[in-house]
Short mmCIF file of C-alpha atoms in Angstrom, two decimals:
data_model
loop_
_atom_site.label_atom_id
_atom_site.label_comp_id
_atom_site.label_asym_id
_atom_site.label_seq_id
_atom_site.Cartn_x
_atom_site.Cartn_y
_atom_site.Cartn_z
CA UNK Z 95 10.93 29.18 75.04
CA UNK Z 96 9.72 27.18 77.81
CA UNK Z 97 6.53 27.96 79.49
CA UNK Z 98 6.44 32.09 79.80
CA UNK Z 99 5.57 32.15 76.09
CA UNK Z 100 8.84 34.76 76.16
CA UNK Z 101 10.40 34.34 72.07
CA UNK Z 102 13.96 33.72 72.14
CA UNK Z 103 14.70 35.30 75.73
CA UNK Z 104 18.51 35.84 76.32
CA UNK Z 105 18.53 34.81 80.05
CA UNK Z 106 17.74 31.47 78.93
CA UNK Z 107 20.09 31.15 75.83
CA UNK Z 108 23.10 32.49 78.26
CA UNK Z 109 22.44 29.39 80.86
CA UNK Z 110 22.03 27.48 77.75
CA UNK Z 111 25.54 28.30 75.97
CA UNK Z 112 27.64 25.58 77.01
CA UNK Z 113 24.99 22.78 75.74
CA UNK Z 114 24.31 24.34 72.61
CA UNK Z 115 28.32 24.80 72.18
CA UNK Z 116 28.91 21.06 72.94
CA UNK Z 117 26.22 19.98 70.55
CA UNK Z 118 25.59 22.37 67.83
CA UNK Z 119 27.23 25.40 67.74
CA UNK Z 120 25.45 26.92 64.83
CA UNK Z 121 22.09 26.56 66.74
CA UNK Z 122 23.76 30.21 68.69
CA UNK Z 123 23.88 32.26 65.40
CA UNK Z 124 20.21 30.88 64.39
CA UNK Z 125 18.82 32.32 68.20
CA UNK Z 126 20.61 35.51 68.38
CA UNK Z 127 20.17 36.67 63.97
CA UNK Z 128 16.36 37.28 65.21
CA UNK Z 129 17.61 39.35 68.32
CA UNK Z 130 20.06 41.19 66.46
CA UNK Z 131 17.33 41.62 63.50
CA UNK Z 132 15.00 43.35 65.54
CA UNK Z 133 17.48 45.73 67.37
CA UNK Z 134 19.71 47.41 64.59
CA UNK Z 135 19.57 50.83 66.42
CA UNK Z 136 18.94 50.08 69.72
CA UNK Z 137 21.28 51.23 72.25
CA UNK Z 138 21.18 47.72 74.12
CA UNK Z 139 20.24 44.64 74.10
CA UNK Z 140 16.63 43.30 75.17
CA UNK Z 141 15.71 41.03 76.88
CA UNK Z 142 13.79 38.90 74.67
CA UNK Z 143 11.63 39.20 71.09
CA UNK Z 144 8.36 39.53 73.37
CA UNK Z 145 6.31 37.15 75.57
CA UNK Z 146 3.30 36.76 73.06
CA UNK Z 147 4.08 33.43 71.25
CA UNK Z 148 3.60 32.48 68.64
CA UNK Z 149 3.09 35.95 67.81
CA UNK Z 150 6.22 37.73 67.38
CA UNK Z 151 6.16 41.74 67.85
CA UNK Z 152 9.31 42.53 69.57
CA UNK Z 153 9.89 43.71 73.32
CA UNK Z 154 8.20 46.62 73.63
CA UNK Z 155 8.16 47.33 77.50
CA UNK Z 156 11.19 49.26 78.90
CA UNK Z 157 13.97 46.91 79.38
CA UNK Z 158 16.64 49.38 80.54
CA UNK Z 159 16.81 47.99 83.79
CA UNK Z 160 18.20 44.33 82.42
CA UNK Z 161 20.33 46.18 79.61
CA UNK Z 162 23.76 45.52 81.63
CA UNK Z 163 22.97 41.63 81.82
CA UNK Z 164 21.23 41.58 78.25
CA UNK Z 165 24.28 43.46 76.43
CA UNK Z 166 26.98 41.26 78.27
CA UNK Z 167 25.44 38.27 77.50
CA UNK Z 168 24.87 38.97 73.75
CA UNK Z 169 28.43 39.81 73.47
CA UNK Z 170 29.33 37.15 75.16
CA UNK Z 171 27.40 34.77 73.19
CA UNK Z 172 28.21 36.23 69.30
CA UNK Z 173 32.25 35.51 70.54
CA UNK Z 174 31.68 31.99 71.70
CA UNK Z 175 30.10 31.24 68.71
CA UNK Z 176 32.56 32.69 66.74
CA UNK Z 177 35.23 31.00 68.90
CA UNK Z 178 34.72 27.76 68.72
CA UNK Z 179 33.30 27.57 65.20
CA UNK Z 180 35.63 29.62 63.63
CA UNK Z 181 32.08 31.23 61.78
CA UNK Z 182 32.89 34.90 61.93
CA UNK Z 183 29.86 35.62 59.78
CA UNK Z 184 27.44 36.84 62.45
CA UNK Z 185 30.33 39.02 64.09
CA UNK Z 186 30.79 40.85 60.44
CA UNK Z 187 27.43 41.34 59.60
CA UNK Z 188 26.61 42.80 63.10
CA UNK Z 189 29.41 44.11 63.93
CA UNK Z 190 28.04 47.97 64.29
CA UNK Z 191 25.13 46.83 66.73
CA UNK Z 192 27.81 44.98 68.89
CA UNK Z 193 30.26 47.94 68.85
CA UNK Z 194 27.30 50.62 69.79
CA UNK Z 195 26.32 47.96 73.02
CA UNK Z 196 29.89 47.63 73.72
CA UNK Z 197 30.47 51.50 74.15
CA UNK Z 198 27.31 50.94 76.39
CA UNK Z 199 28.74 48.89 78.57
CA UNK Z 200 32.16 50.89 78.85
CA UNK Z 201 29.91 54.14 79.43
CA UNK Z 202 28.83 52.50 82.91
CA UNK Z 203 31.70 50.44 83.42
CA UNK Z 204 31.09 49.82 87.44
CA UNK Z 205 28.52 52.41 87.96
CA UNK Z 206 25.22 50.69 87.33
CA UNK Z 207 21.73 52.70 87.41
CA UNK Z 208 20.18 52.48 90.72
CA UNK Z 209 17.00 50.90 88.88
CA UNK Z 210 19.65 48.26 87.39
CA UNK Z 211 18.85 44.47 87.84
CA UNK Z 212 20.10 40.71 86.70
CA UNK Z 213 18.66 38.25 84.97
CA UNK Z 214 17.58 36.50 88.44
CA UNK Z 215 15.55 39.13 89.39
CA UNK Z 216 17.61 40.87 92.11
CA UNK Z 217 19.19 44.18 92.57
CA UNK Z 218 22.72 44.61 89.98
CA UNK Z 219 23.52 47.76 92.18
CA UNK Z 220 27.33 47.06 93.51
CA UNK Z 221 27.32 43.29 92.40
CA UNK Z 222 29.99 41.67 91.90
CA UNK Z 223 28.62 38.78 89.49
CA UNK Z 224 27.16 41.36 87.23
CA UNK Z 225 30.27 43.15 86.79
CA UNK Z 226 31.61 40.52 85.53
CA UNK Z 227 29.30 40.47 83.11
CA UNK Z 228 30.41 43.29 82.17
CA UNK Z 229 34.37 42.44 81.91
CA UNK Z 230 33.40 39.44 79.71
CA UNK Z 231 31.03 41.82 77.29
CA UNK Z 232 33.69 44.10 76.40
CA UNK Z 233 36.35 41.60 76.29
CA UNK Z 234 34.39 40.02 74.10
CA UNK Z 235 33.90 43.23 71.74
CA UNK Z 236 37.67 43.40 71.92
CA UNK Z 237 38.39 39.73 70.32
CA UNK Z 238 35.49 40.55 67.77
CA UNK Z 239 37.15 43.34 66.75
CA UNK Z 240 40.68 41.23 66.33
CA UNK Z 241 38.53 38.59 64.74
CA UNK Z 242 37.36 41.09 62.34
CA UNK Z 243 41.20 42.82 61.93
CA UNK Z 244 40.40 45.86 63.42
CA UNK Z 245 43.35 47.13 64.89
CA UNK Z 246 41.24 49.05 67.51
CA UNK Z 247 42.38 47.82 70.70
CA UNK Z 248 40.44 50.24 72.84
CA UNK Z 249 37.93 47.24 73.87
CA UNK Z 250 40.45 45.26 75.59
CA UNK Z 251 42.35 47.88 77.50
CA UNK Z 252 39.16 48.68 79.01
CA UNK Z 253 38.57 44.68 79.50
CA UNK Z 254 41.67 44.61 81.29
CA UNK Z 255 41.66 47.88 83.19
CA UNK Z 256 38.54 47.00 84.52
CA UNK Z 257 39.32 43.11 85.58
CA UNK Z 258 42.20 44.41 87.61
CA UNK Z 259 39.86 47.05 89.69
CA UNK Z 260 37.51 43.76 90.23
CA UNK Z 261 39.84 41.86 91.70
CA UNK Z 262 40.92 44.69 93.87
CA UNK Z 263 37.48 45.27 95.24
CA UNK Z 264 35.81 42.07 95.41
CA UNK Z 265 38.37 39.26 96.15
CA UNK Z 266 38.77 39.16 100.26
CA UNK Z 267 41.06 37.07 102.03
CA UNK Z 268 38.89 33.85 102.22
CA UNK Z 269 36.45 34.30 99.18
CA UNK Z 270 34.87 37.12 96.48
CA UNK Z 271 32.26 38.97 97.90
CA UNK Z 272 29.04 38.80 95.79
CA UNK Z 273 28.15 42.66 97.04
CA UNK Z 274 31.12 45.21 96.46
CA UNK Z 275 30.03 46.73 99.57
CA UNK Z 276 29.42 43.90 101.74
CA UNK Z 277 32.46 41.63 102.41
CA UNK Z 278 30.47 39.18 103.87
CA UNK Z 279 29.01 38.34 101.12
CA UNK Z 280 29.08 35.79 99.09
CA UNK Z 281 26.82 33.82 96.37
CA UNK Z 282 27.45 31.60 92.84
CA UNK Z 283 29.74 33.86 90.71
CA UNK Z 284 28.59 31.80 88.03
CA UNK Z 285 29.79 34.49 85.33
CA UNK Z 286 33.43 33.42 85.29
CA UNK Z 287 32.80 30.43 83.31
CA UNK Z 288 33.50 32.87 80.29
CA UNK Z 289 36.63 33.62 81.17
CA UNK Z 290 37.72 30.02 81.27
CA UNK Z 291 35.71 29.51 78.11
CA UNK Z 292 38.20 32.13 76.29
CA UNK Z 293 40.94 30.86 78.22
CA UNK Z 294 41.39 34.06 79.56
CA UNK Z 295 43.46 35.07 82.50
CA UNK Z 296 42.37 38.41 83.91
CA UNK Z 297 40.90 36.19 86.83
CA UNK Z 298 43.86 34.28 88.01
CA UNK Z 299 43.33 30.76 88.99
CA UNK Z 300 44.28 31.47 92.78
CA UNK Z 301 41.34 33.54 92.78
CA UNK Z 302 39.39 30.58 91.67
CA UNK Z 303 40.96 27.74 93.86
CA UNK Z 304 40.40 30.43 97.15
CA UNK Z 305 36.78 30.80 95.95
CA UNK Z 306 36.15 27.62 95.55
CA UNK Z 307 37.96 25.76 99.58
CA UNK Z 308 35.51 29.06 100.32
CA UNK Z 309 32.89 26.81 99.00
CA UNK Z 310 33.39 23.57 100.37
CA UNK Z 311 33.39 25.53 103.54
CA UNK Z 312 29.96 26.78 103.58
CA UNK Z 313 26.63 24.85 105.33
CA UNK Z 314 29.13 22.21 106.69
CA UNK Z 315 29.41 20.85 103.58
CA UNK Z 316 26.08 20.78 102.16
CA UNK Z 317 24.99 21.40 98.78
CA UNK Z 318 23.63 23.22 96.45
CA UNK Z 319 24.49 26.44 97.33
CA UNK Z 320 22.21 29.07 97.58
CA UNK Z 321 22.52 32.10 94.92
CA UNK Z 322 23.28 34.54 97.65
CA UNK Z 323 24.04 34.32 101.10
CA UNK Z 324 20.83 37.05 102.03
CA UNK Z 325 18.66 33.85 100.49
CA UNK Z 326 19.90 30.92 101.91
CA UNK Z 327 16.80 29.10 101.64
CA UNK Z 328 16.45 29.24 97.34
CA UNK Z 329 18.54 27.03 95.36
CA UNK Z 330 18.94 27.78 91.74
CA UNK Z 331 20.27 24.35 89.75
CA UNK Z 332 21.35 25.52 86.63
CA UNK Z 333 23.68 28.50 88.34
CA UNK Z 334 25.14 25.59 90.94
CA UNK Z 335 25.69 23.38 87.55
CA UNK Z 336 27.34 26.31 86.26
CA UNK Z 337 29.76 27.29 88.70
CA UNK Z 338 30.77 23.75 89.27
CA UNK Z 339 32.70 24.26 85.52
CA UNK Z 340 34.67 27.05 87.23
CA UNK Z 341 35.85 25.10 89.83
CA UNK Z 342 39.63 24.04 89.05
CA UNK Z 343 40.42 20.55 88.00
CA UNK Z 344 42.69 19.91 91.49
CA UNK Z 345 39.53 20.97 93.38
CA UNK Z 346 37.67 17.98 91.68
CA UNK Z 347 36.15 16.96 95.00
CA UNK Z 348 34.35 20.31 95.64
CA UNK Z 349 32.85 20.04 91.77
CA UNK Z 350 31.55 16.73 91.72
CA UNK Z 351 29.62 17.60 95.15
CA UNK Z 352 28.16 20.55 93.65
CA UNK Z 353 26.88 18.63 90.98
CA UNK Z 354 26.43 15.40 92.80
CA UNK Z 355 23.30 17.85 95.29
CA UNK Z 356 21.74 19.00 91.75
CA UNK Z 357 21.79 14.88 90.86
CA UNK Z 358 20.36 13.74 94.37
CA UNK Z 359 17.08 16.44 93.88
CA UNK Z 360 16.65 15.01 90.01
CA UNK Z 361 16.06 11.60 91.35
CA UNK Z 362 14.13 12.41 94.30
CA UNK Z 363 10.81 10.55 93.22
CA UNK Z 364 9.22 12.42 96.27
CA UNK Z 365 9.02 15.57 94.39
CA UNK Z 366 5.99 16.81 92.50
CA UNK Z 367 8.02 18.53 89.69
CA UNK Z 368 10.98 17.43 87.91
CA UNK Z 369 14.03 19.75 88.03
CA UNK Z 370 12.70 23.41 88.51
CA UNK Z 371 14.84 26.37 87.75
CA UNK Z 372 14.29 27.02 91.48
CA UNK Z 373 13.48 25.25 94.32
CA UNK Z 374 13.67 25.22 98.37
CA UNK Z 375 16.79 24.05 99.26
CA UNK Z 376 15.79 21.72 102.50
CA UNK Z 377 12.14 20.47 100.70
CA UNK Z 378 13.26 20.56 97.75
CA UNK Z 379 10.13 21.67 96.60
CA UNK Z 380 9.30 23.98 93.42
CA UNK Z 381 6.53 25.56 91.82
CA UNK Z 382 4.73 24.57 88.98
CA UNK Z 383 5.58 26.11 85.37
CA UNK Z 384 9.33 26.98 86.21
CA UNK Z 385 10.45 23.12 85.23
CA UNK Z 386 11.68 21.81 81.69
CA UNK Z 387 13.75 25.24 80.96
CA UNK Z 388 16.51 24.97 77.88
CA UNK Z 389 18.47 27.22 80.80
CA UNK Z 390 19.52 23.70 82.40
CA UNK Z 391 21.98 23.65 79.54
CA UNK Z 392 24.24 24.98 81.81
CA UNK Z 393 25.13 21.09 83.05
CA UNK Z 394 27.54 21.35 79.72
CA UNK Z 395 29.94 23.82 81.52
CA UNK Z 396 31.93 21.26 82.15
CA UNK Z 397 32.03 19.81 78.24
CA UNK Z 398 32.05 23.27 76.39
CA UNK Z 399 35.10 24.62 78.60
CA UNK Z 400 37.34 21.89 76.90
CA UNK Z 401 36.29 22.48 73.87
CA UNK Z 402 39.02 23.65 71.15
CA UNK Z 403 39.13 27.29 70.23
CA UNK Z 404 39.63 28.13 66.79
CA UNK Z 405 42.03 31.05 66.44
CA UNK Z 406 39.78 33.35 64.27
CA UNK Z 407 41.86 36.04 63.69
CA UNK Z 408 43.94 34.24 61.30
CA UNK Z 409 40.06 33.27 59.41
CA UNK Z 410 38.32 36.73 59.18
CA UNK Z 411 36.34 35.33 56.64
CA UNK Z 412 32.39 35.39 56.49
CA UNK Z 413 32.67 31.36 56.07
CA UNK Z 414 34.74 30.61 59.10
CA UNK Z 415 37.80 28.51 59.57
CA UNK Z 416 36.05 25.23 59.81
CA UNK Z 417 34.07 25.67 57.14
CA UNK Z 418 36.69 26.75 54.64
CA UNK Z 419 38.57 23.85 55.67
CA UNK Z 420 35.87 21.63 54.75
CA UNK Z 421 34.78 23.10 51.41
CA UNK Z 422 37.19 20.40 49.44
CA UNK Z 423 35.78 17.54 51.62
CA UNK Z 424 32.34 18.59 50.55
CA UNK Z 425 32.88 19.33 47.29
CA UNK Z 426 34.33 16.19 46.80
CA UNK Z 427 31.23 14.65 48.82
CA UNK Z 428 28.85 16.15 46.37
CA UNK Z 429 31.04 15.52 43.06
CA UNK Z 430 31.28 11.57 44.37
CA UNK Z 431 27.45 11.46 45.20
CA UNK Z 432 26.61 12.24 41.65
CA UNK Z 433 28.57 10.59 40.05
CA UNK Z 434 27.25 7.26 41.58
CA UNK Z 435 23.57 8.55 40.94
CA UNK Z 436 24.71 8.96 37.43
CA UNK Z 437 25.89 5.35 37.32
CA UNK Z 438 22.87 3.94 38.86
CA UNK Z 439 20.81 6.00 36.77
CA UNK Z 440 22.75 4.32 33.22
CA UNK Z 441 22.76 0.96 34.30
CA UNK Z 442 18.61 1.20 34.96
CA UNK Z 443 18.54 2.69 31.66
CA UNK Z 444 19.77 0.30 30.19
CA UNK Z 445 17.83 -2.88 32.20
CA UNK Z 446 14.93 -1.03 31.04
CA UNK Z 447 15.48 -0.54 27.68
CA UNK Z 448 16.34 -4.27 27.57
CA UNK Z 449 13.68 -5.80 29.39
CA UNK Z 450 11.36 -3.53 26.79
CA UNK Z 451 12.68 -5.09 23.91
CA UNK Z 452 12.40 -8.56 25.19
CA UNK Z 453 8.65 -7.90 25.78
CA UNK Z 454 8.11 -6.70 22.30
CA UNK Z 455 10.15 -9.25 21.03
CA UNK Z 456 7.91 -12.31 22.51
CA UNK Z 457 4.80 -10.05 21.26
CA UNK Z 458 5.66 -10.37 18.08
CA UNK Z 459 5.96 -14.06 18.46
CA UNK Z 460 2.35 -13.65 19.76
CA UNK Z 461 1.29 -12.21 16.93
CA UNK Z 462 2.71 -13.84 14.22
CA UNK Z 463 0.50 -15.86 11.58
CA UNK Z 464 2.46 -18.90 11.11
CA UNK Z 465 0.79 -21.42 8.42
CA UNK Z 466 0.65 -24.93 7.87
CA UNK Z 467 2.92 -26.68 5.22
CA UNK Z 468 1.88 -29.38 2.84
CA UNK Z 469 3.69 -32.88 3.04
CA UNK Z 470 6.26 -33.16 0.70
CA UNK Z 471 6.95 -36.73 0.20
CA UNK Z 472 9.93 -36.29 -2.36
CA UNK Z 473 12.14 -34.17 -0.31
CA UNK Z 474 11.55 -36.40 2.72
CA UNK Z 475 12.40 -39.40 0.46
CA UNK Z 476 15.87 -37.10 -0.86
CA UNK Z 477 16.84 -36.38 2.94
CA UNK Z 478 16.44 -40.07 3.47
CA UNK Z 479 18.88 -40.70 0.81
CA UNK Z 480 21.05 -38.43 1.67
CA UNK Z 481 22.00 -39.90 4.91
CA UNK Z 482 25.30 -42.34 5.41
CA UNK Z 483 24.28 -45.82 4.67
CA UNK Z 484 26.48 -48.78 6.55
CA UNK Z 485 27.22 -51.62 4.25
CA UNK Z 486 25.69 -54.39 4.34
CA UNK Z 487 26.41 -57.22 6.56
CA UNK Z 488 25.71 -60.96 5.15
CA UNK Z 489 23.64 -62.80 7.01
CA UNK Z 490 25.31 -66.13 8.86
CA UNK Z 491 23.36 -68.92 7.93
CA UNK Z 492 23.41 -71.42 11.10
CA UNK Z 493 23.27 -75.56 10.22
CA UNK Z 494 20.25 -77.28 11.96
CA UNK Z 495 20.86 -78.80 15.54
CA UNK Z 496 22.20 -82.50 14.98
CA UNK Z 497 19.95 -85.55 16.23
CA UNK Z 498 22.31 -85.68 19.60
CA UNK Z 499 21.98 -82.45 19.64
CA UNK Z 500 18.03 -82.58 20.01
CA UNK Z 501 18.50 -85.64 22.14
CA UNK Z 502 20.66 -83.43 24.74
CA UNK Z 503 18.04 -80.81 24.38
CA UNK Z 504 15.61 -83.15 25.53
CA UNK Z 505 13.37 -82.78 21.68
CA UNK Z 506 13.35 -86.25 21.31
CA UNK Z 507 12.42 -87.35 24.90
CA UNK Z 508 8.87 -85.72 24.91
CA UNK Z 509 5.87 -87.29 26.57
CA UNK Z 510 2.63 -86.22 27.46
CA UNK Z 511 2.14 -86.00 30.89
CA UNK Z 512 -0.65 -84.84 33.35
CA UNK Z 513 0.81 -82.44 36.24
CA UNK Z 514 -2.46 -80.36 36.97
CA UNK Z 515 -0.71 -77.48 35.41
CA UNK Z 516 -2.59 -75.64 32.31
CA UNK Z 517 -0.80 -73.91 30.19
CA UNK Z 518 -3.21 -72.45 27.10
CA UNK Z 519 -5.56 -74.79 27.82
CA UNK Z 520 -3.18 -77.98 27.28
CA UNK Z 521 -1.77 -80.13 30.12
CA UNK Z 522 1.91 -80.99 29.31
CA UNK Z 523 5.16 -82.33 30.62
CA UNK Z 524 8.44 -81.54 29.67
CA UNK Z 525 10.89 -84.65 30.40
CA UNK Z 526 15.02 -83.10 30.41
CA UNK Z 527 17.81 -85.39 29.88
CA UNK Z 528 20.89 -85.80 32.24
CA UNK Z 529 22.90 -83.74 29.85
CA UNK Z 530 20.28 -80.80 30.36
CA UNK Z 531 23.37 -78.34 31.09
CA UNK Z 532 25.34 -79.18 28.37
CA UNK Z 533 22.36 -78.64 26.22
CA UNK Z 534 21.08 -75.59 27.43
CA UNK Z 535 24.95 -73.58 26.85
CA UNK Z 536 24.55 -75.08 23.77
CA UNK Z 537 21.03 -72.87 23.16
CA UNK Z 538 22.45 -70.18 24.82
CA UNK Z 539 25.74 -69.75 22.04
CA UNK Z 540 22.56 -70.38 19.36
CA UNK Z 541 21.16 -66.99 20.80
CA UNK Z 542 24.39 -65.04 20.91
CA UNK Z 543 24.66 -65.74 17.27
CA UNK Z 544 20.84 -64.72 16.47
CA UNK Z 545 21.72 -61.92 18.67
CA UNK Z 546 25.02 -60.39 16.60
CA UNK Z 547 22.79 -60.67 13.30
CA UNK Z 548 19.81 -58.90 14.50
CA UNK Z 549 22.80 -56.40 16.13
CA UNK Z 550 24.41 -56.40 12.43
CA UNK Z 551 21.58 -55.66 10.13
CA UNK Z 552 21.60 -52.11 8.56
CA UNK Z 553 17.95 -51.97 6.94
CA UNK Z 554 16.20 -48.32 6.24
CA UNK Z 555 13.71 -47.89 8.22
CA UNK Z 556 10.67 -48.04 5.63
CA UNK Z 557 9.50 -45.48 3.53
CA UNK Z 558 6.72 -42.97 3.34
CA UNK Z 559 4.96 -43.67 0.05
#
């Protein structure tokens, strides 16, 4: 993950919780299942699978001195993923390996090895962020073992007992001290964000509201804040992102300037790099290879802490909550999804079966030997006969035009004349009484009546002999 070839390392997938809540909770079971796979009898967690990708052997160097931070954050981690997705199947099938690291934890309680360090490479010896790490990992084995019905409240005693001695020793007057030792000190205490995750309240929220005007307070105001105050010069993004989710909602001026530095260096075009996992706090400048990190997850804090919890102790199944509530919509989902297939599925069938049948009938067609038939005069003259035959009409017989009838036609008034005009070869002229009109209605009824016979006559048509 990232550039240091390191498979699956849990540094990484801690600063990367509240992003892979927010989008895709079940992405946390898939990371730590290979984890968990690989240490089934160890008596804490490692730090990662190895750092020989894509070669996967297992961490085989001594990791005792990152157990504390390892084993709180895969507690940590297994209970926010059963939390908010109500999936209590990685808690159940793991639950031994989580108990043995729990007891781990409660074994050193306060008292880490001198040889202990975090996850940012400094010493763990008396501080105050680690420890609570270590509140968070047991309280965590405490829930898992409510989530699982265990009556065994032995986890969350300690959880308490423990957060109470805390606050004792490392909340001052004006801010928690990031060294139990040193109350001067102060630096990103960046691990109570699972406390308000769980909606816990072993750290009281005056603690947080004094910790964070103890913020505001420091470099006159200017951001980010350094991890510690023995490095002032170092800033570390994704712990500043972080710790801005723990800040209180009335204290939303302090947040959004803790974030609102980590924005200002991501659009600095100056820079070399984009966004490196550190960087100097007055340049601004990083170092190659420790950009692009899944760890800047951590910007989610302030999504994944309002996310709903799902009270899992009422859903100790292997399924979850969720999903058990969702079985009947999916069910139903599938059921409906075939059924439709099935119907599209018929009605091609069927288009198919008839567009088959339409070929082959038109084939056929194709392929049939149709033959000629002989002429068969008879029947055409029978279905000739056969058809309806109007009577017949007598035909008027018209009396020849009378003399004055020529003579207003002009008949008897016709002379030869030359005009020029040649009509078949002839030259003629036609001379037309004064009583032309009377004459020529006088044609025109003769036509009418010519007309009504021809319309009137019912003859066959001739027949074929």
């Amino acid at each position: 993950m990232g550039s240091s070839l390191r498979t699956n390392p849990v540094d990484v997938l801690y600063g990367a919780l509240p992003a892979l809540l927010f989008f895709n909770t079940t992405l946390i079971r898939d990371l730590l299942k290979p984890l968990l796979e690989q240490q089934t009898s160890s008596p804490y967690a490692a730090p990662d699978l190895g750092n020989t990708y894509p070669t996967i052997t297992g961490n085989t160097n001594d990791t005792h001195s990152l157990s504390i931070d390892n084993t709180g954050s895969m507690l940590i981690m297994a209970y926010a993923h059963a939390k908010i997705l109500g999936d209590t199947s990685l808690i159940t099938n793991y639950y031994s390996t989580f108990q043995r690291w729990a007891d781990f934890l409660v074994s050193t309680s306060f008292n880490f090895p001198s040889s202990t360090m975090t996850m940012d490479g400094i010493p763990g010896v008396g501080s105050t962020n680690l420890a609570l790490k270590t509140v968070w990992g047991i309280y965590s084995m405490g829930k898992i073992n409510e989530a699982v019905g265990s009556s065994d409240t032995k986890y969350l005693d300690q959880a308490t007992t423990l957060s109470q001695n805390w606050a004792q020793s490392a909340v001052t007057d004006s801010h928690i001290k990031f060294d139990f030792d040193d109350p001067a000190s102060w630096g990103l205490m960046y691990n109570i964000f699972p406390g308000i995750l769980f909606n816990s309240i072993m750290i009281s929220n005056e603690v947080l509201t004094l910790q964070a005007n103890f913020y505001r307070g420091q470099s006159a105001g200017q951001f980010p804040l350094a991890l510690r105050n023995s490095q002032t010069n170092i800033a570390y993004p994704h712990w500043n992102l972080l710790t801005a989710a723990t800040i209180p909602e009335n204290m939303s001026d302090v947040r959004n300037q803790i974030i609102k530095s980590v924005h200002d260096r991501i659009v600095d075009s100056s820079q070399k790099f984009p966004l490196p996992m550190r960087y100097d706090i007055t340049t601004g400048e990083g170092a190659m290879g420790n950009s692009g990190s899944a760890i800047f997850g951590a910007a989610y804090g302030l999504l994944a802490r309002n996310l709903q919890n799902v009270d899992v102790n009422q859903h100790p199944s292997v399924t979850g909550s969720r999903i058990s509530k969702d079985v009947g919509a999916i069910i139903g989902g599938v059921v409906g999804g075939l059924a439709g297939t099935t119907v599209i599925a018929i009605g091609l069938y069927i288009w198919y079966r008839r567009r088959r049948l339409a070929r082959e009938q038109v084939s056929s067609m194709e392929h049939q030997d149709i033959q000629p038939q002989p002429f068969d005069g008879a029947a055409t003259q029978e279905r000739q006969l056969a058809l309806p035959i109007k009577p017949q009409v007598p035909r008027e017989h018209f009396a020849p035009l009378s003399r004055k009838q020529r003579e207003a036609l002009g008949y008897a008034n016709e002379t030869l004349a030359s005009d020029n005009s040649t009509v078949s070869g002839h030259t003629t002229s036609i001379g037309v009484s004064e009583n032309s009109a009377d004459a020529i209605r006088i044609e025109v009824a003769q036509l009418r009546r010519e007309l009504e016979y021809v319309r009137d006559r019912t003859d066959l048509p001739p027949e074929y002999i």
